[in-house]
Amino acid sequence: MSDSRAIDARGVAKTFGEDELAVHALRGVDLQVERGEFIMLVGPSGSGKTTLLSIIGCVLSPTAGEVAIMGERVNDLAERELSALRRAHIGFIFQGYNLIDALSARDNVALGLRIRGVDRAGADAEAASALERVGLTARAKNKPSQLSGGEMQRVAIARALAGRPPLVLADEPTASLDAASGQWVTEMLREISEEQGATVLVVTHDARIFELAQRIVRIEDGAIQEQERAGRAQ
Ligand SMILES: Nc1ncnc2c1ncn2[C@@H]1O[C@H](COP(=O)(O)OP(=O)(O)OP(=O)(O)O)[C@@H](O)[C@H]1O
Ligand SMILES: [Mg+2]
């Protein structure tokens, strides 16, 4: 098990809807990612990036193909087993943040840890440290409606990183950040991969951060077009 890949997707297809309304969001994607890799997934709007990330993150099931996450084949798992696998392995930064409006920034981050079985004091301490990592200590008690877009994005990042998941999936994590914050958020994700050995897959349109990737995977019209080794030497 320990030498298994972080992500092993083969022939993954996803069709939404049926007949003349069918949308072929993914058309046979193969993607192998080793543990500890820091990868960017790029491509035009509508090319299937969020769909692929959601399938890898076990929040959406493929129409065809095989997916293994951390050595575990996920196709046949029941919803309970999938949610256990998500809790154990995956930190997901969603494109629309998915924060809970009624909870403060700190409680949004702590909630994910409580669901993983961390006690309240431990969850609060870990949430505070995750918010510190993204530079939001001063806003910890604010609710999402009292935060800027970039601050909400950083809360979503803190929530995904709390508990140190071995696989971090980030959908446009720098979209509402200025150039400098986008750069340091990406550097932080890269550090997490280098220091904690986490596997990090970042969907992005943001050419300013490409140089930080170890590998760039390009997707167009639901199919992987090319993969290149990129950026800084490891
Ligand atoms: N739930 C859904 N029902 C129907 N069609 C969908 C659904 N989700 C996505 N699609 C379609 O699948 C295609 C791929 O969508 P996806 O969200 O994966 O694109 P994306 O590459 O993430 O785009 P963006 O860069 O705009 O976020 C699009 O044509 C989209 O309209
Ligand atoms: Mg998307």
Tab-separated table of C-alpha atoms and ligand atoms in Angstrom:
chain	number	residue	atom	x	y	z
A	1	MET	CA	0.000	0.000	0.000
A	2	SER	CA	2.692	2.493	0.964
A	3	ASP	CA	4.175	2.562	-2.537
A	4	SER	CA	0.786	3.108	-4.181
A	5	ARG	CA	0.122	6.321	-6.073
A	6	ALA	CA	-1.790	9.219	-4.571
A	7	ILE	CA	-4.071	9.370	-7.616
A	8	ASP	CA	-4.550	6.739	-10.301
A	9	ALA	CA	-7.350	7.606	-12.738
A	10	ARG	CA	-7.819	5.522	-15.882
A	11	GLY	CA	-10.264	6.071	-18.704
A	12	VAL	CA	-12.381	8.398	-16.595
A	13	ALA	CA	-15.473	9.702	-18.385
A	14	LYS	CA	-18.322	11.808	-17.062
A	15	THR	CA	-21.521	12.609	-18.917
A	16	PHE	CA	-24.114	14.937	-17.413
A	17	GLY	CA	-27.695	14.587	-18.663
A	18	GLU	CA	-29.017	12.304	-21.375
A	19	ASP	CA	-29.734	12.089	-25.107
A	20	GLU	CA	-29.639	15.426	-26.886
A	21	LEU	CA	-29.000	17.218	-23.571
A	22	ALA	CA	-25.945	15.098	-22.750
A	23	VAL	CA	-22.770	17.009	-21.889
A	24	HIS	CA	-19.577	14.980	-22.158
A	25	ALA	CA	-17.570	16.775	-19.493
A	26	LEU	CA	-14.769	14.156	-19.425
A	27	ARG	CA	-13.922	11.803	-22.293
A	28	GLY	CA	-11.472	9.167	-21.069
A	29	VAL	CA	-8.954	10.868	-18.792
A	30	ASP	CA	-5.825	9.074	-17.564
A	31	LEU	CA	-3.960	10.751	-14.732
A	32	GLN	CA	-1.329	9.238	-12.468
A	33	VAL	CA	0.041	11.312	-9.596
A	34	GLU	CA	2.780	10.115	-7.250
A	35	ARG	CA	2.708	10.893	-3.546
A	36	GLY	CA	4.220	14.259	-2.712
A	37	GLU	CA	3.799	15.739	-6.203
A	38	PHE	CA	2.718	19.363	-6.674
A	39	ILE	CA	0.698	19.570	-9.878
A	40	MET	CA	-1.342	22.206	-11.666
A	41	LEU	CA	-4.340	21.358	-13.848
A	42	VAL	CA	-4.996	24.044	-16.456
A	43	GLY	CA	-7.450	24.520	-19.322
A	44	PRO	CA	-10.231	26.727	-20.660
A	45	SER	CA	-13.507	27.368	-18.868
A	46	GLY	CA	-15.820	24.374	-19.290
A	47	SER	CA	-12.969	21.961	-20.164
A	48	GLY	CA	-13.750	19.618	-17.238
A	49	LYS	CA	-11.318	20.721	-14.520
A	50	THR	CA	-13.824	20.958	-11.659
A	51	THR	CA	-15.497	17.740	-12.819
A	52	LEU	CA	-12.166	15.878	-12.730
A	53	LEU	CA	-11.221	17.350	-9.353
A	54	SER	CA	-14.635	16.396	-7.924
A	55	ILE	CA	-14.244	12.804	-9.136
A	56	ILE	CA	-10.720	12.589	-7.657
A	57	GLY	CA	-12.103	14.138	-4.453
A	58	CYS	CA	-14.812	11.450	-4.291
A	59	VAL	CA	-17.671	13.956	-4.323
A	60	LEU	CA	-18.818	12.925	-7.820
A	61	SER	CA	-18.782	9.465	-9.383
A	62	PRO	CA	-17.556	8.850	-12.927
A	63	THR	CA	-19.781	7.500	-15.697
A	64	ALA	CA	-16.935	5.216	-16.790
A	65	GLY	CA	-13.343	4.462	-15.840
A	66	GLU	CA	-11.432	3.529	-12.729
A	67	VAL	CA	-10.213	5.716	-9.887
A	68	ALA	CA	-7.898	4.782	-7.010
A	69	ILE	CA	-7.004	7.274	-4.278
A	70	MET	CA	-4.083	6.465	-1.969
A	71	GLY	CA	-4.151	2.913	-3.259
A	72	GLU	CA	-7.843	2.402	-2.625
A	73	ARG	CA	-10.144	1.741	-5.559
A	74	VAL	CA	-13.130	4.007	-5.058
A	75	ASN	CA	-15.545	2.943	-7.813
A	76	ASP	CA	-17.439	0.394	-5.771
A	77	LEU	CA	-17.402	2.148	-2.406
A	78	ALA	CA	-20.689	3.007	-0.718
A	79	GLU	CA	-21.387	6.625	0.318
A	80	ARG	CA	-20.370	5.895	3.933
A	81	GLU	CA	-17.025	4.474	2.857
A	82	LEU	CA	-16.449	7.374	0.462
A	83	SER	CA	-17.032	9.918	3.180
A	84	ALA	CA	-14.649	8.045	5.489
A	85	LEU	CA	-12.022	8.105	2.732
A	86	ARG	CA	-12.583	11.847	2.177
A	87	ARG	CA	-12.237	12.524	5.892
A	88	ALA	CA	-9.073	10.461	6.212
A	89	HIS	CA	-7.239	11.634	3.121
A	90	ILE	CA	-8.604	14.685	1.353
A	91	GLY	CA	-8.597	18.436	1.934
A	92	PHE	CA	-10.811	20.101	-0.703
A	93	ILE	CA	-10.722	23.806	-1.537
A	94	PHE	CA	-13.924	24.372	-3.534
A	95	GLN	CA	-14.242	26.900	-6.352
A	96	GLY	CA	-17.074	28.709	-4.517
A	97	TYR	CA	-15.526	28.390	-1.000
A	98	ASN	CA	-18.555	26.475	0.445
A	99	LEU	CA	-18.343	28.240	3.803
A	100	ILE	CA	-21.219	28.101	6.278
A	101	ASP	CA	-22.680	31.606	6.676
A	102	ALA	CA	-23.845	31.175	10.267
A	103	LEU	CA	-20.388	30.197	11.560
A	104	SER	CA	-17.328	32.329	12.227
A	105	ALA	CA	-14.149	31.775	10.240
A	106	ARG	CA	-12.670	29.789	13.128
A	107	ASP	CA	-15.797	27.626	13.523
A	108	ASN	CA	-15.909	26.959	9.785
A	109	VAL	CA	-12.362	25.595	9.991
A	110	ALA	CA	-12.970	23.725	13.265
A	111	LEU	CA	-16.145	22.043	11.983
A	112	GLY	CA	-14.233	19.898	9.494
A	113	LEU	CA	-11.947	18.711	12.296
A	114	ARG	CA	-14.877	17.963	14.632
A	115	ILE	CA	-16.382	15.810	11.857
A	116	ARG	CA	-13.067	13.945	11.738
A	117	GLY	CA	-13.422	13.163	15.436
A	118	VAL	CA	-11.106	15.819	16.885
A	119	ASP	CA	-12.364	17.106	20.271
A	120	ARG	CA	-13.506	20.711	20.628
A	121	ALA	CA	-10.361	22.068	22.293
A	122	GLY	CA	-8.111	20.325	19.775
A	123	ALA	CA	-10.231	21.497	16.826
A	124	ASP	CA	-10.237	25.104	18.071
A	125	ALA	CA	-6.454	25.087	18.545
A	126	GLU	CA	-5.791	23.529	15.140
A	127	ALA	CA	-8.285	25.939	13.491
A	128	ALA	CA	-6.488	28.898	15.071
A	129	SER	CA	-3.148	27.648	13.807
A	130	ALA	CA	-4.515	27.016	10.277
A	131	LEU	CA	-5.966	30.549	10.191
A	132	GLU	CA	-2.639	31.913	11.352
A	133	ARG	CA	-0.916	30.104	8.481
A	134	VAL	CA	-3.129	31.990	5.987
A	135	GLY	CA	-2.712	35.311	7.810
A	136	LEU	CA	-6.278	35.590	9.130
A	137	THR	CA	-5.903	35.462	12.896
A	138	ALA	CA	-7.406	38.920	13.254
A	139	ARG	CA	-10.562	37.889	11.367
A	140	ALA	CA	-11.111	34.506	13.075
A	141	LYS	CA	-14.324	35.604	14.801
A	142	ASN	CA	-15.902	37.122	11.686
A	143	LYS	CA	-18.609	35.380	9.686
A	144	PRO	CA	-18.198	34.887	5.924
A	145	SER	CA	-20.606	37.784	5.142
A	146	GLN	CA	-18.211	40.078	7.034
A	147	LEU	CA	-15.162	38.986	5.036
A	148	SER	CA	-13.836	40.016	1.630
A	149	GLY	CA	-13.703	37.494	-1.223
A	150	GLY	CA	-9.976	36.972	-0.755
A	151	GLU	CA	-10.429	36.464	2.996
A	152	MET	CA	-13.192	33.885	2.413
A	153	GLN	CA	-10.846	32.140	0.024
A	154	ARG	CA	-8.170	32.002	2.711
A	155	VAL	CA	-10.665	30.576	5.254
A	156	ALA	CA	-11.535	27.869	2.726
A	157	ILE	CA	-7.809	27.140	2.324
A	158	ALA	CA	-7.298	26.996	6.102
A	159	ARG	CA	-10.233	24.594	6.411
A	160	ALA	CA	-8.780	22.281	3.768
A	161	LEU	CA	-5.312	22.285	5.371
A	162	ALA	CA	-6.381	21.824	8.991
A	163	GLY	CA	-5.664	18.268	10.068
A	164	ARG	CA	-2.878	17.941	7.478
A	165	PRO	CA	-4.587	15.760	4.873
A	166	PRO	CA	-2.179	13.806	2.640
A	167	LEU	CA	-4.073	14.861	-0.515
A	168	VAL	CA	-5.026	18.512	-1.095
A	169	LEU	CA	-7.295	19.401	-4.034
A	170	ALA	CA	-7.636	23.111	-4.757
A	171	ASP	CA	-10.043	24.564	-7.342
A	172	GLU	CA	-8.812	28.035	-8.364
A	173	PRO	CA	-7.409	28.854	-4.904
A	174	THR	CA	-5.961	32.169	-6.071
A	175	ALA	CA	-8.928	33.401	-8.134
A	176	SER	CA	-9.928	36.240	-5.812
A	177	LEU	CA	-6.483	37.060	-4.462
A	178	ASP	CA	-4.169	39.830	-5.614
A	179	ALA	CA	-0.859	38.868	-7.210
A	180	ALA	CA	1.157	38.944	-3.990
A	181	SER	CA	-1.354	36.926	-1.920
A	182	GLY	CA	-1.837	34.468	-4.781
A	183	GLN	CA	1.900	33.931	-4.905
A	184	TRP	CA	2.274	33.257	-1.198
A	185	VAL	CA	-0.792	31.023	-0.987
A	186	THR	CA	0.678	28.933	-3.807
A	187	GLU	CA	4.100	28.907	-2.152
A	188	MET	CA	2.414	27.746	1.052
A	189	LEU	CA	0.730	24.876	-0.807
A	190	ARG	CA	4.071	23.949	-2.329
A	191	GLU	CA	5.718	23.991	1.123
A	192	ILE	CA	3.006	21.689	2.437
A	193	SER	CA	3.827	19.266	-0.314
A	194	GLU	CA	7.572	19.503	0.333
A	195	GLU	CA	7.522	19.497	4.138
A	196	GLN	CA	4.578	17.212	4.874
A	197	GLY	CA	4.894	15.047	1.774
A	198	ALA	CA	1.318	15.962	0.824
A	199	THR	CA	0.153	15.531	-2.744
A	200	VAL	CA	-1.296	18.813	-4.025
A	201	LEU	CA	-3.372	19.244	-7.190
A	202	VAL	CA	-4.252	22.842	-8.041
A	203	VAL	CA	-6.710	23.882	-10.763
A	204	THR	CA	-5.761	27.313	-12.012
A	205	HIS	CA	-6.033	29.871	-14.809
A	206	ASP	CA	-3.409	31.970	-13.091
A	207	ALA	CA	-0.288	32.062	-15.296
A	208	ARG	CA	1.547	34.026	-12.584
A	209	ILE	CA	1.846	30.888	-10.443
A	210	PHE	CA	2.694	28.295	-13.143
A	211	GLU	CA	6.409	28.473	-12.331
A	212	LEU	CA	5.727	26.975	-8.894
A	213	ALA	CA	4.342	23.707	-10.326
A	214	GLN	CA	6.417	20.558	-10.670
A	215	ARG	CA	4.152	19.365	-13.479
A	216	ILE	CA	1.452	21.081	-15.515
A	217	VAL	CA	-1.393	18.989	-16.935
A	218	ARG	CA	-3.476	20.632	-19.658
A	219	ILE	CA	-7.072	19.596	-20.255
A	220	GLU	CA	-9.241	20.645	-23.185
A	221	ASP	CA	-12.767	19.566	-24.035
A	222	GLY	CA	-12.707	16.795	-21.444
A	223	ALA	CA	-9.414	15.211	-22.509
A	224	ILE	CA	-5.824	15.631	-21.338
A	225	GLN	CA	-3.827	17.307	-24.104
A	226	GLU	CA	-0.316	17.433	-22.709
A	227	GLN	CA	1.724	17.175	-19.575
A	228	GLU	CA	4.957	18.983	-19.008
A	229	ARG	CA	7.560	19.063	-16.315
A	230	ALA	CA	7.702	22.678	-15.346
A	231	GLY	CA	8.868	25.469	-13.158
A	232	ARG	CA	11.480	25.459	-10.454
A	233	ALA	CA	13.768	22.489	-10.088
A	234	GLN	CA	12.721	20.218	-7.228
B	1	LIG	N1	-23.979	19.227	-12.782
B	1	LIG	C1	-23.825	19.471	-14.095
B	1	LIG	N2	-24.853	19.246	-14.956
B	1	LIG	C2	-24.705	19.454	-16.277
B	1	LIG	N3	-23.582	19.883	-16.865
B	1	LIG	C3	-22.526	20.124	-16.059
B	1	LIG	C4	-22.588	19.937	-14.638
B	1	LIG	N4	-21.393	20.263	-14.100
B	1	LIG	C5	-20.611	20.642	-15.128
B	1	LIG	N5	-21.282	20.556	-16.310
B	1	LIG	C6	-20.752	20.839	-17.648
B	1	LIG	O1	-19.570	20.079	-17.841
B	1	LIG	C7	-18.564	20.832	-18.511
B	1	LIG	C8	-17.307	20.881	-17.658
B	1	LIG	O2	-17.585	21.662	-16.484
B	1	LIG	P1	-16.496	21.973	-15.372
B	1	LIG	O3	-17.191	22.650	-14.256
B	1	LIG	O4	-15.754	20.717	-15.049
B	1	LIG	O5	-15.533	22.980	-16.155
B	1	LIG	P2	-14.247	23.793	-15.623
B	1	LIG	O6	-13.101	23.382	-16.496
B	1	LIG	O7	-14.096	23.616	-14.157
B	1	LIG	O8	-14.642	25.307	-15.976
B	1	LIG	P3	-14.314	26.684	-15.172
B	1	LIG	O9	-12.904	27.034	-15.514
B	1	LIG	O10	-15.296	27.648	-15.775
B	1	LIG	O11	-14.549	26.450	-13.716
B	1	LIG	C9	-19.187	22.198	-18.798
B	1	LIG	O12	-19.684	22.176	-20.120
B	1	LIG	C10	-20.311	22.285	-17.795
B	1	LIG	O13	-21.364	23.098	-18.287
B	2	MG	MG	-14.288	24.905	-12.538
